[in-house]
Amino acid sequence: MTDHLEPDRATREEWNRLVAGYLDDWLDGATEMDAHAGDLDQATLERLRRPPQEGGRDPEDVLADLDTAGQAGILHPSGGHLSYIPNAGLYSAALGEFLAAGLNRYTGIAGAAPGFSAIEHGVVDWMTSLFDLGPSASGLLLSGGSMANFTGVVTARTTVLGDDFGKGKIYLTGHTHHSVSKSARLAGIRSDQIVKVPVDENRRLDTVALREMIAADRAAGDRPFLIVASAGTTDTGSVDDLHAVADVAAEEEVWLHVDGAYGGFFILTDRGKKRLDGIHRADSIAVDPHKGLSLPFGVGTLLVKEESALVDAHLGRGAYLRDEDQYMGIRDIASLGPELSRPFRGLSVWLPLQLHGVAPFRDALDRSLDLAEHAYQRLAGMPRIEKVWYPDLSIVAFRFEDDEIGRKAMERVNSGRRVHLSPTMIEDRFVLRIAVLNRRTTREHVDHAIDLIAETLG
Ligand SMILES: Cc1ncc(COP(=O)(O)O)c(C=O)c1O
């Protein structure tokens, strides 16, 4: 009997041809692609949700469904994507994911695939060296920034407080990504254990207030254990004064986690390195290849200064597992984080770094910094724009004299679909952002958005 789950070589070649051809057509159009594809009607959405049939379908029909499904929403590969945190995706990383899934080797336990585990550790070692985290540093690849922040919070909680964390306190700001508060909740920390520290006029964590709040909490019998600083906030791309925050963390013997999910990889550039000065003093850092390195969604990283902290927080034991949690000096990745079975994420980072080298990633990040600077220079001189914050990295945030005109400007830009912007609220005011991180973004995309804003302002 033929096993339909085991396609023969001719069938595999045919499927590969169809899938690769479809993707090639899509990628050939990426540079010119609009940033928003519009909407699908209700009937189409319902058709796309229908359950599978007993028998398989023609692959071309299946791809046609996929094509229909893709004709809606934000098109991340487009250089016009200037909203949220852009991410173009990377063909070489897609090949890495294809290979990882096709080879289907298990990388949770080092002994199961020692060579592959070494490759993944090598990618993490490269990152710990970028951030100069020292000889005991380690880390692991997770699904994204949220899981990296979560794993950081759990590690801090276990290291500083052990099992008794009912009086623990976390310090963050109103600009800290919401995944940190969510992580705290998932880690069993109540909302009254999360302290919001004010920011200064540059939207950076106010370390004077931080010191006072920690002192007040200690006096009340609470146990401060974690400060979360941002190396690139989602709203405005701001980088906290990392040395000043690290000084407080050191004096208070509190864990310092830096959320660099968006901004961390700017460390590759000279300008970014200066702006992230002090990040090496963090106990843990979240940094996302699926943001700063342009990888497809699904790869974030948590780095830590002391590997033992990760192991103490995550080591699990089962009769069905070996006693050792390493093989020939290679640590089991499963003992560093929450996952036991996991995809071989290291391949989708390693393959692009091997095929392209590091330099093109640095160049792409440098271009994003240049374009943000260009956007800032243009916006700063425009009438009816009340305030433009100087971009610490590659997000330019700006506020209008009147929120309504700001909303109209955004609608004007987004209705054209060539570029796409998303807003935020700061101190109850409407703030628009131009977020540059997609390597396909050109000066023309940025100018197009700003021209439409200028037209709306009159
Ligand atoms: C600063 C920051 N931290 C964390 C996250 C969460 O990352 P993810 O969406 O990969 O879970 C984001 C997402 O945009 C972010 O910008």
XYZ file of C-alpha atoms and ligand atoms in Angstrom:
474
model
C 0.000 0.000 0.000
C 1.261 3.485 -0.810
C 1.905 5.656 2.235
C 0.449 9.010 1.268
C 2.444 10.666 4.018
C 5.647 9.641 2.263
C 5.644 11.396 -1.117
C 8.126 9.945 -3.596
C 10.998 11.976 -4.974
C 9.098 13.042 -8.116
C 6.200 14.305 -5.993
C 8.560 16.118 -3.638
C 10.252 17.781 -6.594
C 6.912 18.854 -7.987
C 5.785 20.294 -4.625
C 9.131 22.041 -4.179
C 8.842 23.548 -7.661
C 5.355 24.856 -6.965
C 6.130 26.221 -3.507
C 9.493 27.759 -4.438
C 7.974 29.255 -7.602
C 5.139 30.790 -5.630
C 7.561 32.269 -3.118
C 9.878 33.540 -5.871
C 7.014 35.423 -7.540
C 6.081 36.922 -4.187
C 9.655 37.970 -3.390
C 10.264 39.390 -6.882
C 7.418 41.807 -6.177
C 8.506 42.633 -2.616
C 10.366 45.858 -3.389
C 7.395 47.394 -5.169
C 4.777 45.825 -2.935
C 2.220 48.023 -1.181
C 2.445 47.965 2.604
C -1.213 47.077 3.073
C -3.264 44.673 0.975
C -6.789 45.696 1.975
C -9.414 43.323 3.352
C -11.116 40.027 2.593
C -14.886 39.614 2.707
C -16.609 37.542 5.379
C -17.504 34.695 3.002
C -13.867 34.291 1.973
C -12.699 34.256 5.581
C -15.260 31.553 6.353
C -14.208 29.536 3.300
C -10.583 29.710 4.456
C -11.618 28.313 7.853
C -13.264 25.209 6.470
C -12.028 21.853 7.883
C -9.766 19.507 5.875
C -11.261 16.832 3.626
C -10.663 13.090 4.055
C -8.539 13.026 0.914
C -5.756 15.379 -0.162
C -6.306 18.241 -2.615
C -4.501 19.384 -5.706
C -1.415 21.378 -4.568
C -2.127 24.191 -7.019
C -5.623 24.633 -5.543
C -4.126 24.642 -2.065
C -1.608 27.323 -3.036
C -4.420 29.322 -4.622
C -6.167 29.317 -1.222
C -2.976 30.494 0.407
C -2.656 33.235 -2.157
C -6.217 34.401 -1.475
C -5.543 34.323 2.267
C -2.516 36.566 1.775
C -4.503 39.291 0.000
C -5.351 41.123 3.210
C -3.677 42.992 6.010
C -0.207 44.407 6.511
C 2.447 43.175 4.105
C 5.569 42.876 6.239
C 7.944 42.224 3.333
C 7.077 45.640 1.856
C 9.584 48.442 2.348
C 6.568 50.682 2.942
C 5.905 48.920 6.236
C 6.758 51.666 8.710
C 4.281 50.666 11.423
C 4.667 48.702 14.676
C 8.081 46.969 14.517
C 8.875 46.198 10.867
C 10.436 42.930 9.819
C 11.083 42.065 6.177
C 11.866 38.362 6.524
C 14.868 36.686 4.913
C 14.968 34.035 2.213
C 18.086 32.370 3.640
C 16.358 32.092 7.028
C 13.289 30.570 5.372
C 15.612 27.963 3.870
C 17.031 27.425 7.352
C 13.538 26.773 8.702
C 12.784 24.458 5.786
C 15.952 22.482 6.456
C 15.371 22.434 10.221
C 11.842 21.101 9.796
C 12.875 18.680 7.032
C 15.809 17.238 8.965
C 13.671 17.245 12.115
C 16.485 16.659 14.579
C 15.895 17.223 18.255
C 17.881 20.040 19.848
C 16.408 20.101 23.374
C 19.010 17.630 24.684
C 22.569 18.119 23.450
C 23.324 14.400 23.162
C 20.462 13.919 20.674
C 22.072 16.190 18.086
C 25.415 17.424 19.476
C 26.530 19.099 16.258
C 23.264 20.956 15.813
C 23.273 21.976 19.493
C 26.820 23.286 19.013
C 25.653 25.339 16.015
C 22.837 26.869 18.060
C 25.090 27.576 21.051
C 27.560 29.169 18.626
C 24.898 31.615 17.461
C 24.103 32.525 21.084
C 27.834 32.807 21.925
C 28.176 35.284 19.059
C 25.392 37.367 20.590
C 26.791 37.256 24.140
C 30.104 38.466 22.701
C 28.360 41.296 20.807
C 26.994 42.511 24.136
C 30.274 41.835 25.933
C 28.525 39.800 28.620
C 31.659 38.010 29.790
C 32.897 34.424 30.108
C 29.982 32.944 32.094
C 27.333 34.293 29.737
C 24.814 32.109 27.977
C 21.328 32.222 26.599
C 18.849 30.541 24.332
C 16.694 31.104 21.302
C 12.967 31.334 21.992
C 9.931 32.172 19.880
C 10.235 35.973 20.248
C 10.623 38.927 22.567
C 7.644 38.041 24.747
C 9.069 34.635 25.614
C 12.530 36.138 26.071
C 11.120 38.686 28.523
C 9.116 35.965 30.269
C 12.165 33.744 30.672
C 14.145 36.749 31.922
C 11.501 37.598 34.540
C 11.335 33.984 35.769
C 15.124 33.785 35.972
C 15.338 37.047 37.933
C 12.552 35.962 40.279
C 14.161 32.587 41.035
C 17.684 33.972 41.369
C 16.886 36.874 43.663
C 13.874 35.597 45.611
C 13.785 31.801 45.279
C 10.329 30.341 45.891
C 9.118 33.073 48.215
C 8.284 35.971 45.938
C 5.022 37.290 47.397
C 6.711 40.531 48.478
C 8.875 40.908 45.379
C 8.717 44.137 43.364
C 9.467 44.831 39.693
C 10.301 48.321 38.393
C 9.509 49.410 34.844
C 8.077 52.454 33.033
C 4.918 53.271 31.116
C 6.953 52.765 27.930
C 8.124 49.248 28.808
C 6.679 46.736 26.344
C 3.478 45.206 27.703
C 4.948 41.712 27.374
C 6.959 42.397 30.556
C 3.869 42.963 32.731
C 2.230 40.012 31.028
C 5.335 37.917 31.779
C 5.180 38.957 35.418
C 1.541 37.881 35.606
C 2.383 34.546 33.991
C 5.218 34.187 36.500
C 2.753 34.454 39.389
C 3.489 38.078 40.222
C 0.495 40.214 41.167
C -0.170 43.549 39.483
C 0.429 45.386 42.797
C 3.992 44.009 42.733
C 4.715 45.946 39.532
C 5.898 49.514 40.091
C 5.662 52.070 37.299
C 8.616 54.452 37.488
C 8.197 57.891 35.871
C 10.193 58.835 32.772
C 12.147 62.053 32.163
C 11.412 64.466 29.299
C 13.324 62.145 26.925
C 11.046 59.263 27.878
C 13.860 57.528 29.770
C 13.450 55.806 33.099
C 13.961 58.412 35.823
C 16.664 56.892 38.012
C 16.230 59.442 40.805
C 12.600 58.399 41.176
C 13.640 54.749 40.845
C 16.018 55.029 43.823
C 13.334 56.697 45.929
C 10.698 54.113 45.029
C 12.995 51.214 45.832
C 13.897 52.792 49.180
C 10.219 53.356 50.039
C 9.334 49.770 49.128
C 12.178 48.362 51.202
C 11.077 50.502 54.151
C 7.580 49.027 53.784
C 8.989 45.483 53.933
C 8.814 44.696 50.223
C 11.625 42.980 48.313
C 12.695 44.781 45.135
C 14.164 42.146 42.797
C 14.009 43.329 39.186
C 14.489 46.519 37.199
C 13.500 46.364 33.537
C 15.212 48.903 31.296
C 14.457 49.382 27.603
C 17.035 49.437 24.831
C 14.581 50.746 22.267
C 10.966 51.161 23.327
C 8.236 50.153 20.899
C 6.487 53.531 21.135
C 9.378 55.843 20.398
C 12.524 53.736 20.156
C 13.972 55.347 23.303
C 16.952 53.852 25.051
C 17.126 54.243 28.823
C 20.331 55.558 30.381
C 21.670 52.055 30.835
C 24.704 53.013 32.958
C 22.541 55.024 35.345
C 20.024 52.186 35.670
C 22.823 49.638 36.078
C 24.301 51.766 38.901
C 20.996 51.561 40.798
C 20.676 47.825 40.134
C 24.231 47.233 41.402
C 23.779 49.368 44.540
C 20.447 47.769 45.339
C 21.545 44.231 44.409
C 18.576 43.913 42.101
C 18.498 42.014 38.787
C 18.717 44.217 35.687
C 16.875 42.962 32.614
C 17.215 45.023 29.433
C 14.497 44.648 26.831
C 16.408 45.083 23.591
C 13.951 42.980 21.585
C 13.651 45.763 19.017
C 16.809 47.816 19.562
C 19.431 45.322 20.707
C 20.946 44.415 17.340
C 21.861 48.048 16.692
C 24.883 47.065 18.802
C 26.292 45.886 15.464
C 26.582 49.508 14.308
C 28.931 52.189 15.631
C 26.079 54.585 16.393
C 24.001 51.861 18.038
C 26.938 50.753 20.177
C 27.244 54.292 21.567
C 23.521 54.563 22.254
C 23.428 51.179 23.974
C 26.416 52.019 26.150
C 26.175 50.203 29.480
C 24.094 47.288 28.176
C 26.930 44.894 29.056
C 26.098 45.494 32.726
C 22.673 43.802 32.375
C 22.014 40.477 34.072
C 19.800 39.524 31.144
C 18.946 40.942 27.731
C 16.096 40.176 25.335
C 17.105 40.664 21.689
C 15.118 39.490 18.686
C 16.666 38.182 15.469
C 13.134 38.378 14.046
C 13.336 42.139 14.423
C 16.885 43.453 14.145
C 18.254 40.688 11.903
C 15.249 40.672 9.591
C 14.477 37.003 10.264
C 10.978 35.605 9.723
C 8.754 35.599 12.816
C 9.621 32.997 15.406
C 13.098 33.747 16.758
C 13.842 35.815 19.856
C 16.756 35.470 22.255
C 17.342 35.718 25.978
C 20.961 36.310 26.946
C 22.192 36.121 30.530
C 25.425 37.091 32.218
C 25.532 33.907 34.329
C 24.471 30.654 32.757
C 23.985 29.096 36.201
C 21.046 31.460 36.829
C 19.213 30.114 33.776
C 19.954 26.522 34.753
C 18.836 27.015 38.365
C 15.568 28.557 37.159
C 14.810 25.981 34.450
C 16.483 22.668 35.074
C 13.858 19.930 35.068
C 14.171 16.275 35.925
C 12.321 13.238 34.671
C 13.021 9.521 35.053
C 12.976 9.275 31.256
C 15.834 11.817 30.928
C 19.548 11.322 31.473
C 21.061 12.611 34.725
C 23.544 14.806 32.930
C 22.255 18.076 31.464
C 25.128 18.412 29.025
C 27.025 16.340 26.484
C 30.759 16.776 25.822
C 30.610 20.242 27.358
C 27.522 21.291 25.405
C 24.647 22.296 27.664
C 21.162 20.902 26.981
C 19.137 23.821 25.658
C 16.088 22.386 27.446
C 17.741 23.055 30.805
C 18.125 26.761 29.968
C 14.489 27.604 29.262
C 10.849 26.507 29.435
C 10.736 24.279 26.324
C 11.704 20.603 26.111
C 10.733 19.873 22.497
C 11.572 22.838 20.336
C 12.338 23.677 16.734
C 15.996 23.920 15.697
C 15.838 27.733 15.653
C 19.594 28.051 15.573
C 19.642 26.971 11.932
C 17.505 29.889 10.779
C 19.978 32.295 12.417
C 23.159 30.388 11.574
C 22.451 29.782 7.890
C 21.927 33.483 7.021
C 24.997 34.509 9.048
C 27.056 31.887 7.218
C 25.699 32.697 3.756
C 25.681 36.512 3.978
C 28.244 37.214 6.707
C 27.633 39.831 9.382
C 28.377 42.950 7.324
C 25.098 43.130 5.338
C 23.102 42.998 8.584
C 25.155 45.873 9.985
C 24.694 47.845 6.750
C 20.919 47.329 6.815
C 20.724 48.566 10.415
C 22.891 51.565 9.547
C 20.560 52.422 6.667
C 17.601 52.305 9.071
C 19.388 54.774 11.366
C 20.088 57.062 8.377
C 16.462 56.993 7.246
C 15.179 57.738 10.754
C 17.559 60.706 10.933
C 16.263 61.886 7.538
C 12.647 61.562 8.712
C 13.478 63.492 11.884
C 15.141 66.336 9.943
C 12.114 66.715 7.666
C 9.443 66.428 10.354
C 11.217 68.748 12.796
C 10.835 71.644 10.382
C 7.142 71.133 9.602
C 4.388 73.519 10.731
C 1.567 72.120 12.917
C 3.821 69.397 14.209
C 4.218 70.297 17.843
C 6.980 67.937 18.850
C 9.311 65.450 17.207
C 11.422 63.323 19.511
C 14.968 62.836 18.291
C 15.294 59.128 17.434
C 17.663 57.256 19.745
C 17.497 54.472 17.162
C 15.244 54.050 14.122
C 11.759 55.056 15.316
C 10.701 58.684 14.922
C 7.701 59.665 17.045
C 5.900 62.972 16.605
C 2.885 64.791 17.940
C 0.627 67.299 16.199
C -0.742 70.609 17.441
C -4.097 68.918 17.392
C -4.682 65.147 17.759
C -7.486 65.183 15.188
C -5.229 66.485 12.424
C -2.729 63.786 13.386
C -5.378 61.093 12.989
C -6.351 62.550 9.617
C -2.718 62.566 8.484
C -2.379 58.890 9.409
C -5.590 57.989 7.563
C -4.359 59.884 4.511
C -1.069 57.969 4.503
C -2.593 54.553 5.184
C -5.460 54.884 2.716
C -2.907 55.088 -0.126
C -1.535 51.694 1.029
C 1.950 52.292 -0.392
C 3.222 52.904 3.123
C 1.682 52.014 6.466
C 2.001 53.854 9.795
C 0.728 53.008 13.272
C 0.156 55.414 16.168
C 0.578 55.297 19.903
C -0.706 57.365 22.828
C 1.690 59.256 25.080
C 0.246 61.173 28.037
C -3.184 60.779 26.474
C -2.047 62.477 23.269
C -2.079 60.942 19.783
C 1.483 60.274 18.610
C 2.374 59.049 15.131
C 5.490 56.990 14.465
C 7.681 56.258 11.503
C 9.389 52.992 12.393
C 12.249 52.012 10.097
C 13.655 48.510 10.400
C 12.814 46.876 7.094
C 15.891 46.653 4.868
C 13.680 47.268 1.806
C 12.623 50.685 3.104
C 14.032 53.476 0.952
C 14.161 57.245 1.276
C 11.321 57.292 -1.247
C 9.047 55.342 1.129
C 9.829 57.689 4.012
C 9.419 60.799 1.860
C 6.145 59.494 0.464
C 4.727 59.188 4.003
C 6.001 62.618 5.025
C 4.732 64.250 1.805
C 1.221 62.929 2.494
C 1.408 64.157 6.089
C 2.554 67.583 4.858
C -0.352 67.717 2.378
C -2.837 66.954 5.160
C -1.382 69.684 7.337
C -1.769 72.146 4.461
C 10.571 46.369 22.877
C 9.802 45.113 22.621
N 9.829 44.120 23.519
C 9.159 42.982 23.361
C 8.381 42.780 22.245
C 7.618 41.494 22.081
O 8.224 40.739 21.068
P 7.445 39.566 20.321
O 6.370 40.221 19.535
O 8.524 38.960 19.476
O 6.913 38.632 21.327
C 8.300 43.785 21.270
C 7.464 43.622 20.079
O 7.344 44.467 19.243
C 9.034 44.977 21.462
O 9.013 45.977 20.561
